[in-house]
Coordinates of C-alpha atoms in Angstrom, one line a residue:
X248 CA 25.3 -6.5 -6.2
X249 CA 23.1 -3.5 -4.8
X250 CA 23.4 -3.0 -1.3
X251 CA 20.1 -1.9 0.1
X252 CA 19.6 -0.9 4.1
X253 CA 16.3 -1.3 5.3
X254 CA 14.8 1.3 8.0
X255 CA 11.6 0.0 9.6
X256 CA 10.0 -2.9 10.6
X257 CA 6.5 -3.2 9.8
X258 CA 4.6 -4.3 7.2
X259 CA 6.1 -2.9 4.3
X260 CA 9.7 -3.5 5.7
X261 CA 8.7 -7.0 6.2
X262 CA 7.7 -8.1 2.8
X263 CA 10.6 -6.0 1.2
X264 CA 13.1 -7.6 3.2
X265 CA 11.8 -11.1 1.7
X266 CA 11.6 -10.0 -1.5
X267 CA 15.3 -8.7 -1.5
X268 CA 16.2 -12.0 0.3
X269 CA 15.2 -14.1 -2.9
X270 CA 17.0 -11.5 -5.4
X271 CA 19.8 -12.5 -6.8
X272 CA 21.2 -8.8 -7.7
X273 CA 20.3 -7.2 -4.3
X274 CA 21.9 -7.6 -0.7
X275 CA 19.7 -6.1 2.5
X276 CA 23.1 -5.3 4.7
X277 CA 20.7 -3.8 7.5
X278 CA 17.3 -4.1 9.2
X279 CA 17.5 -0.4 11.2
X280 CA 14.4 -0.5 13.7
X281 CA 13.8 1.2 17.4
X282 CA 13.7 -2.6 18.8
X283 CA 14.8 -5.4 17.6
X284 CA 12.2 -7.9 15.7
X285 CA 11.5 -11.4 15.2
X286 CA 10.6 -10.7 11.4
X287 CA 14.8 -10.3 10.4
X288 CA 18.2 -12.2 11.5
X289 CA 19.1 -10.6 14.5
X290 CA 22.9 -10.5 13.4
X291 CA 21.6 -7.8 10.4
X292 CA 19.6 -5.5 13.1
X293 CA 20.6 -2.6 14.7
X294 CA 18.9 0.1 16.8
X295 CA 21.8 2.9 16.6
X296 CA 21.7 5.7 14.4
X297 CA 25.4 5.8 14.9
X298 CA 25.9 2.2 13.7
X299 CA 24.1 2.5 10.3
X300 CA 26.5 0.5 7.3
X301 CA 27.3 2.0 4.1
X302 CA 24.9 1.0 1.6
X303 CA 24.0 1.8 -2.0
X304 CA 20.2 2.4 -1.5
X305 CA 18.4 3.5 2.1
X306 CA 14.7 2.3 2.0
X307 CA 12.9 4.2 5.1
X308 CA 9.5 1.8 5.6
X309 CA 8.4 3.7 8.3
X310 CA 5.0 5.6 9.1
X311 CA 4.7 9.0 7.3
X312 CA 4.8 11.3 10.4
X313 CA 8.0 9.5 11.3
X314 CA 9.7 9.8 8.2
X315 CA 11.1 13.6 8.1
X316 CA 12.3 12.7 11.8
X317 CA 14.4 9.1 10.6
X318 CA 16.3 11.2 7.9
X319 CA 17.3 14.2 9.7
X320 CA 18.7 12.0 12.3
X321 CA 21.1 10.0 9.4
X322 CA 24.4 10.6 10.5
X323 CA 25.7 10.6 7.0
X324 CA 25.7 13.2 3.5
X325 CA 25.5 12.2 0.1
X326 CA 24.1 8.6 -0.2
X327 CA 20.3 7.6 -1.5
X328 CA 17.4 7.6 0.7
X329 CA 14.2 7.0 -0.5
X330 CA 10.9 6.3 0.8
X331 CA 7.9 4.2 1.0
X332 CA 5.2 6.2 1.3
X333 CA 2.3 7.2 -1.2
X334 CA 1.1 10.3 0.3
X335 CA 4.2 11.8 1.4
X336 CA 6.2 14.4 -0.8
X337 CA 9.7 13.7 -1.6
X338 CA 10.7 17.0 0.0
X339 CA 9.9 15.3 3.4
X340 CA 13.8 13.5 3.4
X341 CA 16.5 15.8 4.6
X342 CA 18.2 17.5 2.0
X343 CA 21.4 16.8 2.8
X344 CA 20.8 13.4 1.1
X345 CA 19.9 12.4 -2.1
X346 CA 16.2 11.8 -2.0
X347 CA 13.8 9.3 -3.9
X348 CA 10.7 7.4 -3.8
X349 CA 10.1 3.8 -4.0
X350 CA 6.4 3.2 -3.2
X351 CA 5.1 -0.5 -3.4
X352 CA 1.3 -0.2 -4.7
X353 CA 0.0 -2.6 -2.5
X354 CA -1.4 -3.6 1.0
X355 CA 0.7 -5.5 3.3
X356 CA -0.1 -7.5 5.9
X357 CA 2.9 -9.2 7.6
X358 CA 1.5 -13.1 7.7
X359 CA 0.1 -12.7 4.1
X360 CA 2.3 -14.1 1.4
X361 CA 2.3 -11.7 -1.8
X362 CA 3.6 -11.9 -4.8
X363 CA 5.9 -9.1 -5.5
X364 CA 6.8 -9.9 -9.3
X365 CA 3.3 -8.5 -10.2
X366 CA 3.2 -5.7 -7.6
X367 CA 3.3 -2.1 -9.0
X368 CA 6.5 0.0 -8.2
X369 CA 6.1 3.4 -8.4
X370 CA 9.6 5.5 -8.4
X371 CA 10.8 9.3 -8.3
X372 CA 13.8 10.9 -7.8
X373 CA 15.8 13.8 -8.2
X374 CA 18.3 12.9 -10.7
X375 CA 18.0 10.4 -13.5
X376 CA 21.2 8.3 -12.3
X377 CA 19.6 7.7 -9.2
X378 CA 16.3 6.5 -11.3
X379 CA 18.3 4.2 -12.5
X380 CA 19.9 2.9 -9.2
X381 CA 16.0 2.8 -8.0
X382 CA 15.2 1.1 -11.2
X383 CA 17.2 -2.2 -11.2
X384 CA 16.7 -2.4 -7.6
X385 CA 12.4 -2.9 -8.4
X386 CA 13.0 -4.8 -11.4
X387 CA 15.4 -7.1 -9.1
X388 CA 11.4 -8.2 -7.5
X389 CA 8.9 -7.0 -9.8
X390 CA 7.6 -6.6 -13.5
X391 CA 5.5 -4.1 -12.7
X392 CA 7.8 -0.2 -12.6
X393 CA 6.4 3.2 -13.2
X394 CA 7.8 6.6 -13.3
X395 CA 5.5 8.8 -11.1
X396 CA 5.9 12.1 -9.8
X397 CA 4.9 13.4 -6.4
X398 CA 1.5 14.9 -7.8
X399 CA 0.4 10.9 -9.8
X400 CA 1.5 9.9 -6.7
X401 CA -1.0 11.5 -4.2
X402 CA -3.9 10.6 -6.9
X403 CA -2.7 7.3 -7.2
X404 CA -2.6 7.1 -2.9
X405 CA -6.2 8.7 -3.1
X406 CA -7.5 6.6 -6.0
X407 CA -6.1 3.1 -3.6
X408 CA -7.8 4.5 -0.8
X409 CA -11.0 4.0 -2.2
X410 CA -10.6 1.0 -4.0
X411 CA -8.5 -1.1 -1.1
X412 CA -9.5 0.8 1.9
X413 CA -13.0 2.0 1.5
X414 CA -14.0 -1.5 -0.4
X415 CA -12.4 -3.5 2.4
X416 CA -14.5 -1.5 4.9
X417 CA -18.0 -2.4 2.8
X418 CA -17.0 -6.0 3.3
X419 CA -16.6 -5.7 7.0
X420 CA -20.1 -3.9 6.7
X421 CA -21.0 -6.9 4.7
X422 CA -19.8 -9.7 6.9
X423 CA -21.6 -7.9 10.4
X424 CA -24.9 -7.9 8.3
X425 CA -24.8 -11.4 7.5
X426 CA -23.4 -12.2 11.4
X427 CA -26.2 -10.3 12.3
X428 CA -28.8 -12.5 10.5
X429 CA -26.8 -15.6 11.0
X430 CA -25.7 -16.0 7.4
X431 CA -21.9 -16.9 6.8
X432 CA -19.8 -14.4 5.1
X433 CA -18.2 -17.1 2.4
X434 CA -21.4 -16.9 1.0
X435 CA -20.3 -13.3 -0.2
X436 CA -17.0 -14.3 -1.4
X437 CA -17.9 -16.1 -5.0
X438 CA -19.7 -12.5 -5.7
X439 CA -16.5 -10.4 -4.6
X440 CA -14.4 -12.5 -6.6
X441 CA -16.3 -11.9 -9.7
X442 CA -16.8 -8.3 -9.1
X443 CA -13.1 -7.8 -8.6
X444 CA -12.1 -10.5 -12.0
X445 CA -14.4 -8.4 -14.3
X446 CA -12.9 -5.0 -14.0
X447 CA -9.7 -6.9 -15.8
X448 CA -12.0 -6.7 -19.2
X449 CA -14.5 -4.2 -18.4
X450 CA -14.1 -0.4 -17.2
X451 CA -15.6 -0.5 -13.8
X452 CA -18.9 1.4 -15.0
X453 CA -19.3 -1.4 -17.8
X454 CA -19.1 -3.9 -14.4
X455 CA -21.9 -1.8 -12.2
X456 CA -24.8 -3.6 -11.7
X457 CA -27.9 -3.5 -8.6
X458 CA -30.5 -1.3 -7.7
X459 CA -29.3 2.3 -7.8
X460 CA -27.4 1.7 -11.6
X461 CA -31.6 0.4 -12.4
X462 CA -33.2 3.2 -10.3
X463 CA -35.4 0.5 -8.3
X464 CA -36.7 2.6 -6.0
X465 CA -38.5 0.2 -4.2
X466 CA -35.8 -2.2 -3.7
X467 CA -33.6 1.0 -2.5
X468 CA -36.3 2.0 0.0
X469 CA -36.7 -1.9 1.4
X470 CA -32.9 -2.3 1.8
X471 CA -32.6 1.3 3.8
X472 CA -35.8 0.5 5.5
X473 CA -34.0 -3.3 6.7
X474 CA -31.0 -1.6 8.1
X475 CA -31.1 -0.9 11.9
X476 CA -27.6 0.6 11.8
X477 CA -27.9 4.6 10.8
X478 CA -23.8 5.0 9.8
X479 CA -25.0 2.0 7.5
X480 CA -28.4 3.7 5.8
X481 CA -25.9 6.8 5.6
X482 CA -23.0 5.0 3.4
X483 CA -25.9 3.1 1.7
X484 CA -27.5 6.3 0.5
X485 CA -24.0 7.8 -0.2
X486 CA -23.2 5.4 -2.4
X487 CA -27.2 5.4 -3.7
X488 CA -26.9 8.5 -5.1
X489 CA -22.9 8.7 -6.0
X490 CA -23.7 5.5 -8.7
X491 CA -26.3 7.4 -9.6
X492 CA -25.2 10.5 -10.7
X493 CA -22.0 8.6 -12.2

């Protein structure tokens, strides 16, 4: 049994904690957080540096400005502490620790249920015994493990930016045209589905279709022309001419 300590309580923590909960190999001792939440049993929370268990494997889920901060104020040497973070170097934890990664490719939202067997785990330390401390605790809740250094990692953070982030933003755009015109959103929904389903067999520029891929000028002009909003004709024409040049 791996003993893992949990500090945060957001998002990330959240979904981590329920994942552990279902593993048979792993035991979250701790919840550590600045005030106590509804999200954990209250008898595993504490607030207190000073009160922190012994564990086999600290997890900081906390935001990356805060997570330098969190580790230098660990009141203990020589045990594992890894974070969550994609963008954040490994260099970030205190050095007085051994240091790690384990980054859950994914986007968490506390109410929505997600599967974490086919979630991607992405995992770096600084010695290969505590890979493989790192390792059995991911493959305790997922399939889904890859080595990655600090440097895949901030591509990889980049690269999820822009197709998580940035897409979920167009469909926001998308949704406040069709309010705007009194057309529901579900309309749009069959479409996203099958845009997202067909990158599984084709390479994303196989899957690109509409009028800047076909050059239709005319249809470009008419749909920039339509658009009262100017941040939307300027991320229309940025994408316009991004497909465009490939």
């Amino acid at each position: 049994m791996i003993k893992v300590i949990l500090l945060g309580s957001g998002n990330v923590a959240t979904h981590l904690f329920q994942a552990f909960s279902k593993a048979n190999e792993i035991e979250v001792v701790q919840v550590f957080s600045r005030t106590v939440s509804n999200d954990f049993p209250e008898i595993l929370q504490t607030t207190n540096f000073s009160k922190i268990a012994e564990a086999d494997v600290y997890i900081i889920c906390v935001s990356d400005a805060a997570i330098s901060s969190v580790s230098t104020q660990l009141q203990f040497k020589n045990r594992l502490i890894v974070h969550s973070s994609g963008s954040s170097d490994l260099n970030v934890l205190d050095s007085k620790n051994s240091r790690g990664v384990f980054y859950p490719l994914q986007t968490f939202t506390k109410n929505k249920p997600v599967d974490f067997s086919e979630i991607p785990i992405c995992l770096e330390t600084e010695t290969d015994s505590d890979y493989k401390i790192l390792e059995k605790v991911a493959k305790s809740i997922s399939n889904n493990i890859h080595a990655i250094s600090g440097e895949q990692r901030k591509a990889l953070h980049v690269s999820a930016v822009f197709v998580c982030n940035f897409t979920n933003h167009l469909y926001q755009i998308g949704k406040d045209i069709c309010l705007k015109n009194t057309i529901p959103f579900e309309i749009l929904q069959p479409l996203i589905i099958e845009t997202a389903e067909k990158i599984k067999l084709l390479s994303p520029s196989e899957a690109q279709t509409g009028p800047a891929l076909r050059n239709d000028q005319k249809t470009i002009e008419k749909h920039i022309d339509f658009l009262s909003n100017e941040n939307q004709k300027e991320i229309y024409k940025i994408m316009t001419k991004s497909i465009q040049n490939g």
